[in-house]
Amino acid sequence: MTKKKNEVWEWTKALIIAVLLAAVIRYFFFAPIVVDGLSMMPTLHDKDRMIVNKIGYTVGKPKRFDIIVFHAPEGKDYIKRVIGLPGDKVEYKNDILYVNGKAYKEPYLEQYKREVMDGPLTEPFTLKDYINRDTVPENQLFVMGDNRRNSRDSRQIGTVPMQKVLGKTSLVYWPIEDFRSVAYQKN
């Protein structure tokens, strides 16, 4: 009888440790997230399942073109691409992104740009048009969805405070046939 009690106790301890370990990993390091909507098409699809890496954003700094997850004002978590970092001057002219006066290629938008026949994919703008400032404020990010015509992003909700960022995401793990990395590689 004592042997059975001891074995049950050992299994119970192992289960408690496993649950605590999983909770710590999910809360502090990695978390699953499901893409909800079409705002990041063609890069991400509705219902894609991804892993959010919380480590890089708790100790590191975001980089331009990272795909991040953040708490949006509506109480939802959004997935968007970092376009402007603190202090950046961001504008679009002739469907080209300019940051601090330098033109940037956005290869992840090329598919949509080819499909659009009735004007630019991204309407021309300056930061002043949306956030009434010339530069992205300190400790804030300017983010946009890749589906520029169908995305609720910094153009509507304003800049994103760094403390609202949950982490960076770049790995789609489900559906399994779509397993891929969506990390942007600068040339």
GROMACS .gro file of C-alpha atoms in nm:
model
  187
    1MET     CA    1   0.000   0.000   0.000
    2THR     CA    2   0.281   0.241   0.090
    3LYS     CA    3   0.456   0.163  -0.239
    4LYS     CA    4   0.141   0.259  -0.436
    5LYS     CA    5   0.100   0.584  -0.238
    6ASN     CA    6   0.464   0.668  -0.301
    7GLU     CA    7   0.424   0.602  -0.674
    8VAL     CA    8   0.108   0.815  -0.693
    9TRP     CA    9   0.289   1.096  -0.508
   10GLU     CA   10   0.587   1.076  -0.747
   11TRP     CA   11   0.354   1.097  -1.051
   12THR     CA   12   0.165   1.387  -0.892
   13LYS     CA   13   0.491   1.578  -0.828
   14ALA     CA   14   0.607   1.514  -1.186
   15LEU     CA   15   0.274   1.640  -1.323
   16ILE     CA   16   0.282   1.953  -1.103
   17ILE     CA   17   0.640   2.030  -1.211
   18ALA     CA   18   0.550   1.979  -1.578
   19VAL     CA   19   0.249   2.211  -1.554
   20LEU     CA   20   0.450   2.479  -1.369
   21LEU     CA   21   0.734   2.453  -1.620
   22ALA     CA   22   0.492   2.483  -1.913
   23ALA     CA   23   0.327   2.788  -1.753
   24VAL     CA   24   0.663   2.960  -1.694
   25ILE     CA   25   0.778   2.891  -2.051
   26ARG     CA   26   0.451   3.017  -2.198
   27TYR     CA   27   0.433   3.329  -1.980
   28PHE     CA   28   0.796   3.438  -2.002
   29PHE     CA   29   0.950   3.282  -2.315
   30PHE     CA   30   0.721   3.149  -2.589
   31ALA     CA   31   0.347   3.147  -2.656
   32PRO     CA   32   0.126   3.019  -2.936
   33ILE     CA   33  -0.092   3.265  -3.126
   34VAL     CA   34  -0.349   3.225  -3.403
   35VAL     CA   35  -0.362   3.478  -3.689
   36ASP     CA   36  -0.712   3.627  -3.693
   37GLY     CA   37  -0.798   3.797  -4.020
   38LEU     CA   38  -0.639   3.900  -4.347
   39SER     CA   39  -0.439   4.209  -4.246
   40MET     CA   40  -0.101   4.036  -4.290
   41MET     CA   41  -0.175   3.870  -4.625
   42PRO     CA   42   0.009   3.749  -4.830
   43THR     CA   43   0.277   3.687  -4.563
   44LEU     CA   44   0.039   3.534  -4.307
   45HIS     CA   45  -0.298   3.370  -4.363
   46ASP     CA   46  -0.610   3.367  -4.149
   47LYS     CA   47  -0.588   3.085  -3.890
   48ASP     CA   48  -0.210   3.035  -3.927
   49ARG     CA   49  -0.070   2.924  -3.593
   50MET     CA   50   0.256   3.082  -3.484
   51ILE     CA   51   0.500   3.093  -3.195
   52VAL     CA   52   0.560   3.430  -3.024
   53ASN     CA   53   0.916   3.468  -2.900
   54LYS     CA   54   0.897   3.687  -2.591
   55ILE     CA   55   1.268   3.664  -2.512
   56GLY     CA   56   1.394   3.894  -2.788
   57TYR     CA   57   1.163   4.177  -2.690
   58THR     CA   58   1.222   4.164  -2.319
   59VAL     CA   59   1.600   4.191  -2.350
   60GLY     CA   60   1.653   4.318  -2.704
   61LYS     CA   61   1.523   4.590  -2.929
   62PRO     CA   62   1.283   4.553  -3.219
   63LYS     CA   63   1.418   4.578  -3.570
   64ARG     CA   64   1.254   4.730  -3.873
   65PHE     CA   65   1.039   4.475  -4.058
   66ASP     CA   66   1.006   4.237  -3.760
   67ILE     CA   67   0.659   4.088  -3.727
   68ILE     CA   68   0.540   4.154  -3.374
   69VAL     CA   69   0.243   4.075  -3.154
   70PHE     CA   70   0.110   4.350  -2.928
   71HIS     CA   71  -0.187   4.443  -2.712
   72ALA     CA   72  -0.405   4.675  -2.923
   73PRO     CA   73  -0.632   4.945  -2.778
   74GLU     CA   74  -0.943   4.730  -2.839
   75GLY     CA   75  -0.817   4.469  -2.592
   76LYS     CA   76  -0.714   4.230  -2.870
   77ASP     CA   77  -0.368   4.114  -2.968
   78TYR     CA   78  -0.258   4.229  -3.314
   79ILE     CA   79   0.011   4.093  -3.545
   80LYS     CA   80   0.179   4.362  -3.756
   81ARG     CA   81   0.511   4.453  -3.914
   82VAL     CA   82   0.743   4.714  -3.758
   83ILE     CA   83   0.790   4.995  -4.009
   84GLY     CA   84   0.909   5.284  -3.793
   85LEU     CA   85   1.135   5.278  -3.488
   86PRO     CA   86   1.163   5.555  -3.226
   87GLY     CA   87   1.293   5.874  -3.385
   88ASP     CA   88   1.221   5.759  -3.744
   89LYS     CA   89   1.057   5.982  -4.001
   90VAL     CA   90   0.827   5.754  -4.207
   91GLU     CA   91   0.650   5.834  -4.533
   92TYR     CA   92   0.512   5.665  -4.842
   93LYS     CA   93   0.539   5.816  -5.188
   94ASN     CA   94   0.453   5.637  -5.514
   95ASP     CA   95   0.405   5.308  -5.324
   96ILE     CA   96   0.762   5.325  -5.187
   97LEU     CA   97   0.852   5.334  -4.817
   98TYR     CA   98   1.092   5.607  -4.710
   99VAL     CA   99   1.245   5.605  -4.362
  100ASN     CA  100   1.455   5.906  -4.272
  101GLY     CA  101   1.465   5.992  -4.642
  102LYS     CA  102   1.600   5.652  -4.751
  103ALA     CA  103   1.391   5.430  -4.981
  104TYR     CA  104   1.335   5.072  -4.863
  105LYS     CA  105   1.235   4.769  -5.066
  106GLU     CA  106   0.953   4.561  -4.924
  107PRO     CA  107   0.972   4.228  -5.110
  108TYR     CA  108   0.692   4.082  -4.896
  109LEU     CA  109   0.453   4.327  -5.073
  110GLU     CA  110   0.554   4.252  -5.432
  111GLN     CA  111   0.275   3.994  -5.489
  112TYR     CA  112   0.004   4.241  -5.385
  113LYS     CA  113   0.161   4.529  -5.577
  114ARG     CA  114   0.142   4.321  -5.897
  115GLU     CA  115  -0.225   4.239  -5.834
  116VAL     CA  116  -0.342   4.595  -5.761
  117MET     CA  117  -0.472   4.768  -6.073
  118ASP     CA  118  -0.658   5.070  -5.932
  119GLY     CA  119  -0.387   5.276  -5.764
  120PRO     CA  120  -0.107   5.217  -5.517
  121LEU     CA  121  -0.114   4.938  -5.259
  122THR     CA  122  -0.012   5.189  -4.992
  123GLU     CA  123  -0.164   5.535  -5.021
  124PRO     CA  124   0.088   5.820  -4.989
  125PHE     CA  125   0.125   5.959  -4.635
  126THR     CA  126   0.359   6.111  -4.380
  127LEU     CA  127   0.356   6.046  -4.007
  128LYS     CA  128   0.206   6.391  -3.957
  129ASP     CA  129  -0.105   6.269  -4.144
  130TYR     CA  130  -0.171   5.998  -3.885
  131ILE     CA  131   0.002   6.077  -3.556
  132ASN     CA  132   0.040   6.455  -3.591
  133ARG     CA  133   0.419   6.429  -3.546
  134ASP     CA  134   0.715   6.420  -3.783
  135THR     CA  135   0.887   6.128  -3.610
  136VAL     CA  136   0.793   5.814  -3.419
  137PRO     CA  137   0.790   5.902  -3.046
  138GLU     CA  138   1.042   5.755  -2.798
  139ASN     CA  139   0.955   5.403  -2.680
  140GLN     CA  140   0.693   5.367  -2.955
  141LEU     CA  141   0.670   5.179  -3.286
  142PHE     CA  142   0.488   5.255  -3.609
  143VAL     CA  143   0.343   4.928  -3.740
  144MET     CA  144   0.150   4.826  -4.052
  145GLY     CA  145  -0.012   4.513  -4.185
  146ASP     CA  146   0.119   4.372  -4.513
  147ASN     CA  147  -0.233   4.385  -4.660
  148ARG     CA  148  -0.213   4.764  -4.669
  149ARG     CA  149  -0.564   4.821  -4.798
  150ASN     CA  150  -0.723   4.597  -4.536
  151SER     CA  151  -0.530   4.646  -4.214
  152ARG     CA  152  -0.608   4.818  -3.886
  153ASP     CA  153  -0.265   4.944  -3.785
  154SER     CA  154  -0.077   5.256  -3.673
  155ARG     CA  155  -0.257   5.455  -3.940
  156GLN     CA  156  -0.578   5.408  -3.739
  157ILE     CA  157  -0.470   5.320  -3.383
  158GLY     CA  158  -0.155   5.532  -3.358
  159THR     CA  159   0.191   5.422  -3.255
  160VAL     CA  160   0.240   5.117  -3.033
  161PRO     CA  161   0.405   5.165  -2.692
  162MET     CA  162   0.698   4.924  -2.647
  163GLN     CA  163   0.550   4.798  -2.320
  164LYS     CA  164   0.245   4.671  -2.515
  165VAL     CA  165   0.463   4.445  -2.733
  166LEU     CA  166   0.436   4.078  -2.637
  167GLY     CA  167   0.712   3.959  -2.865
  168LYS     CA  168   0.832   3.881  -3.214
  169THR     CA  169   0.696   3.605  -3.433
  170SER     CA  170   0.847   3.448  -3.741
  171LEU     CA  171   0.754   3.077  -3.738
  172VAL     CA  172   0.427   2.938  -3.875
  173TYR     CA  173   0.385   2.585  -3.740
  174TRP     CA  174   0.026   2.506  -3.842
  175PRO     CA  175  -0.119   2.398  -4.076
  176ILE     CA  176   0.173   2.161  -4.104
  177GLU     CA  177   0.185   2.182  -4.484
  178ASP     CA  178   0.243   2.558  -4.450
  179PHE     CA  179   0.525   2.523  -4.193
  180ARG     CA  180   0.765   2.810  -4.269
  181SER     CA  181   0.969   3.099  -4.142
  182VAL     CA  182   0.839   3.445  -4.232
  183ALA     CA  183   1.142   3.634  -4.101
  184TYR     CA  184   1.245   3.919  -4.329
  185GLN     CA  185   1.596   3.884  -4.463
  186LYS     CA  186   1.760   4.214  -4.561
  187ASN     CA  187   1.968   4.202  -4.876
   0.00000   0.00000   0.00000
